[in-house]
Short mmCIF file of C-alpha atoms in Angstrom, two decimals:
data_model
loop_
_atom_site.label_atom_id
_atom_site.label_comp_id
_atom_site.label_asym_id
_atom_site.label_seq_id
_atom_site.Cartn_x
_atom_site.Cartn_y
_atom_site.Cartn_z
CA UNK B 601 81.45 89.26 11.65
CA UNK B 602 83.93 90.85 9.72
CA UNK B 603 83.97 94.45 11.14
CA UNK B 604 87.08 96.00 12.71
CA UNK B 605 86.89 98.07 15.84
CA UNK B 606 89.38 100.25 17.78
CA UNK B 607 89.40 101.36 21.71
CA UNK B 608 89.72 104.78 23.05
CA UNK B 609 92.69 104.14 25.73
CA UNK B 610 91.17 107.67 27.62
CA UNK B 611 87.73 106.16 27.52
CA UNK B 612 87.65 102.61 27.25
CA UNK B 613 85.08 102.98 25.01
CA UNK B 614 85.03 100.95 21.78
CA UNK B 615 84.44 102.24 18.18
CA UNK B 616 83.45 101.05 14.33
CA UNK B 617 86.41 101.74 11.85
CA UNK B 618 84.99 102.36 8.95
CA UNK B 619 87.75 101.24 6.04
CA UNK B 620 88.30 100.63 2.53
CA UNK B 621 89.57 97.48 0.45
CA UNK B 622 88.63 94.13 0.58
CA UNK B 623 89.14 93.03 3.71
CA UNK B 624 90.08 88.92 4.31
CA UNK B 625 87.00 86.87 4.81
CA UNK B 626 85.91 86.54 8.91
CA UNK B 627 88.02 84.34 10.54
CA UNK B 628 89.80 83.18 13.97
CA UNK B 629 93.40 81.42 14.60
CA UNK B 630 94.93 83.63 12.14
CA UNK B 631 98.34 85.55 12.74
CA UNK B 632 98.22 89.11 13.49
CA UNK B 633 101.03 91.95 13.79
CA UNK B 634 101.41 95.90 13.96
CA UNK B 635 104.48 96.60 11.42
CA UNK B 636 105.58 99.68 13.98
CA UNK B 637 104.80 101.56 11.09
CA UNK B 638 101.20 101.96 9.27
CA UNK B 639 100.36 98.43 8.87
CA UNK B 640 98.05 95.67 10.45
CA UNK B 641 99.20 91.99 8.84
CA UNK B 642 96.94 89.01 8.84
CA UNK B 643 98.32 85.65 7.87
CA UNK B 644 96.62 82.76 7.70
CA UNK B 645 93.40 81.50 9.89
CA UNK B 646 90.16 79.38 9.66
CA UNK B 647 87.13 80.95 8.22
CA UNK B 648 83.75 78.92 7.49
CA UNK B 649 84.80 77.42 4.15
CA UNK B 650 88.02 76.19 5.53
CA UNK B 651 91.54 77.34 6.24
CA UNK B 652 93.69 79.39 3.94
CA UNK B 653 97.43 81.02 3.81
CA UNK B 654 96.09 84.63 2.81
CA UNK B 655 98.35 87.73 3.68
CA UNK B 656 96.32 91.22 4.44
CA UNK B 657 97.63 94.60 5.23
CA UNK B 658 95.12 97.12 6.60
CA UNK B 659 96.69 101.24 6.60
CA UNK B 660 96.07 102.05 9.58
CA UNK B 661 96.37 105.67 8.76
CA UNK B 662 94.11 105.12 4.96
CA UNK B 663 92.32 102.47 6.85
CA UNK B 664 92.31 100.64 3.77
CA UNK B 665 92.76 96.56 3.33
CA UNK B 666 94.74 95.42 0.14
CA UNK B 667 95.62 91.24 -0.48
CA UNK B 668 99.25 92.18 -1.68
CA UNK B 669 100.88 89.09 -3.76
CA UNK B 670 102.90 86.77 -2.15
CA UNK B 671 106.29 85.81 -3.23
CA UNK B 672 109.09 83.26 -2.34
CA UNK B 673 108.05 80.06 -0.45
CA UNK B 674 104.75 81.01 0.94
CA UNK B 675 103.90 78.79 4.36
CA UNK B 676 100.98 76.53 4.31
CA UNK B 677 97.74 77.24 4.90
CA UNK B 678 97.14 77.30 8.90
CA UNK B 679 95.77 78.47 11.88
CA UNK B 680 97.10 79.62 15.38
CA UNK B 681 100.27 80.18 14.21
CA UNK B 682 102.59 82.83 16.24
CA UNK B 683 103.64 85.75 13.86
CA UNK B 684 105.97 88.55 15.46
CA UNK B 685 107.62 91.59 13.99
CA UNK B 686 111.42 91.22 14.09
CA UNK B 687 113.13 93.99 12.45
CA UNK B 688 112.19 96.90 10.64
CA UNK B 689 109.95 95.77 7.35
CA UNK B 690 110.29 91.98 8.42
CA UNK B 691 107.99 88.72 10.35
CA UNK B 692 108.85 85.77 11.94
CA UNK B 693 105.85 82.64 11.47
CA UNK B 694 106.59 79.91 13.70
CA UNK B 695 104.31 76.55 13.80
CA UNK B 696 100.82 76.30 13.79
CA UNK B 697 98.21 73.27 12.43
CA UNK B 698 96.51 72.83 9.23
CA UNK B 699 93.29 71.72 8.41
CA UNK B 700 94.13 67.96 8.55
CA UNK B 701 95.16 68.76 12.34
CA UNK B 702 98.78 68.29 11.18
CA UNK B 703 100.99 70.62 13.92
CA UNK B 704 104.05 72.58 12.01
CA UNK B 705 107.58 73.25 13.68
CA UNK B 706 108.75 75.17 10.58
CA UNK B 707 109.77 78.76 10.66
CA UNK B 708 109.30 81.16 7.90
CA UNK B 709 110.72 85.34 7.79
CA UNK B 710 108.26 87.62 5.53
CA UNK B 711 109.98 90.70 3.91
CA UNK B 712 106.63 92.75 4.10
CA UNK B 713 109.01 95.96 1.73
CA UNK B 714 108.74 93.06 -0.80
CA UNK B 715 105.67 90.62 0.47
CA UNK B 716 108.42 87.62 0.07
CA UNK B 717 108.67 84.51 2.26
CA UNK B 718 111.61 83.17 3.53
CA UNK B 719 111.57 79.35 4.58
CA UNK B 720 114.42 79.25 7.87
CA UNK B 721 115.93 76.00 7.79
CA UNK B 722 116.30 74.64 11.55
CA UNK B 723 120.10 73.45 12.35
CA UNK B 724 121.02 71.80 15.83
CA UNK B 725 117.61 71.45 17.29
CA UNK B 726 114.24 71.61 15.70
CA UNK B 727 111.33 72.36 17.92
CA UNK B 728 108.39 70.26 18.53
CA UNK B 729 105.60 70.92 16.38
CA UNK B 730 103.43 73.29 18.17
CA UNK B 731 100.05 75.47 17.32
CA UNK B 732 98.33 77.64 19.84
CA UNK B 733 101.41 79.10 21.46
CA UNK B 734 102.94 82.31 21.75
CA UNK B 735 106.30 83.88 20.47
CA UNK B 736 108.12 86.81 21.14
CA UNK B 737 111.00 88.79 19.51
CA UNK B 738 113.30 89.85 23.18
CA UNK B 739 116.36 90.72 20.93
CA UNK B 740 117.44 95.08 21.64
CA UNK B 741 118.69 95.91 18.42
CA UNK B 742 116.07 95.43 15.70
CA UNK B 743 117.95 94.69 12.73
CA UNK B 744 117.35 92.31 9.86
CA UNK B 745 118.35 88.97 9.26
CA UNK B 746 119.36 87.40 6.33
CA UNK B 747 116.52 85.45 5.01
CA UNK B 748 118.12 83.80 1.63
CA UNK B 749 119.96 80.93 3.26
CA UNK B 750 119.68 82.61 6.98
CA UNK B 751 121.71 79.73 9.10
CA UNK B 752 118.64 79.97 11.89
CA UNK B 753 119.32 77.74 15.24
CA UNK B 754 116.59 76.31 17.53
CA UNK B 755 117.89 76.10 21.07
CA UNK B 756 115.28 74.69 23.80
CA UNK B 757 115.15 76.55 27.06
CA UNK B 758 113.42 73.90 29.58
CA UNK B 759 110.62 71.67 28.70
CA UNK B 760 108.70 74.80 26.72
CA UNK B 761 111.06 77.78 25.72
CA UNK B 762 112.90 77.98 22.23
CA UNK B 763 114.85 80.36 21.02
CA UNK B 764 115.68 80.99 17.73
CA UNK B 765 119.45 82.82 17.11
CA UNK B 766 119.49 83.66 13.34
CA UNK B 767 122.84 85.22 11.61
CA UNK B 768 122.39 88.79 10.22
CA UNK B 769 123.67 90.52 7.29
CA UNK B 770 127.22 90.79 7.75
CA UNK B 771 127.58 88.07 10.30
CA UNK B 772 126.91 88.04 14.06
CA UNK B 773 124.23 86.56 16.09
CA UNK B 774 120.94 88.34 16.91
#
């Protein structure tokens, strides 16, 4: 199926979306995110002919899919990756497996203003390669990091929790 629905919170009732665009072929796994903004963003996934690295944005308020270019150094195709909004206008992609059933531990920052991918190179400690897991931005003040040559450190928290403490424009931990 590749329809999308939407729930009324006052009913609990669901209902079609009808939209515009060419939306991404049906799929599962993939990375999903709500810009705080207008936007939906799909990355990624597994769909019957495979697995791809596709971007998507749906408008929420045109409801309207577009397949924007992507720029910079575009992540491998994979699925069950964890994609989170960070700052205003950027996305953290963390791990994930392709379709060999390699696992990734890399890290990448999208600048969806621009639709350009930022590889973050791991210093100190790199994570374990990981795929169905879950990631979540906890910092207070949204602002961006520096994604051309962001100095981005992995620091484990127990067996299981990573954070990742990238420098922002300017200097500073966030």
């Amino acid at each position: 199926m590749n329809d999308m629905w939407r729930m009324d919170g006052g009913t609990g009732r669901f209902h079609c979306v009808a939209t515009t665009g060419q939306p991404p072929s049906p799929r599962r796994g993939m990375g999903l995110v709500y810009d705080s903004k207008d936007s939906l963003i799909v990355f990624g996934g597994m769909y019957s002919g495979g697995m791809d690295a596709t971007l998507a944005v749906f408008s929420v308020s045109r409801r309207e899919w577009r397949t924007p270019r992507q720029l910079g150094s575009v992540p491998s195709a994979r699925t069950n990756a964890s994609l989170v909004l960070l700052a205003p206008n950027q996305l953290l992609l963390f791990g994930g497996c392709n379709a060999s059933g390699v696992f990734h531990n890399d890290a990448y920052v999208l600048d969806t203003s621009t639709t350009t991918w930022h590889a973050l190179p791991a210093l100190n400690m790199t994570p374990a390669p990981r795929y169905h897991h879950r990631c979540a931005c906890t910092r207070r003040a949204r602002q961006p990091v520096r994604p051309a040559g962001v100095p981005c450190l992995a620091k484990s928290f127990g067996q299981e929790g990573i954070r990742f403490d990238c420098i922002r424009e300017g200097g500073g931990c966030v």
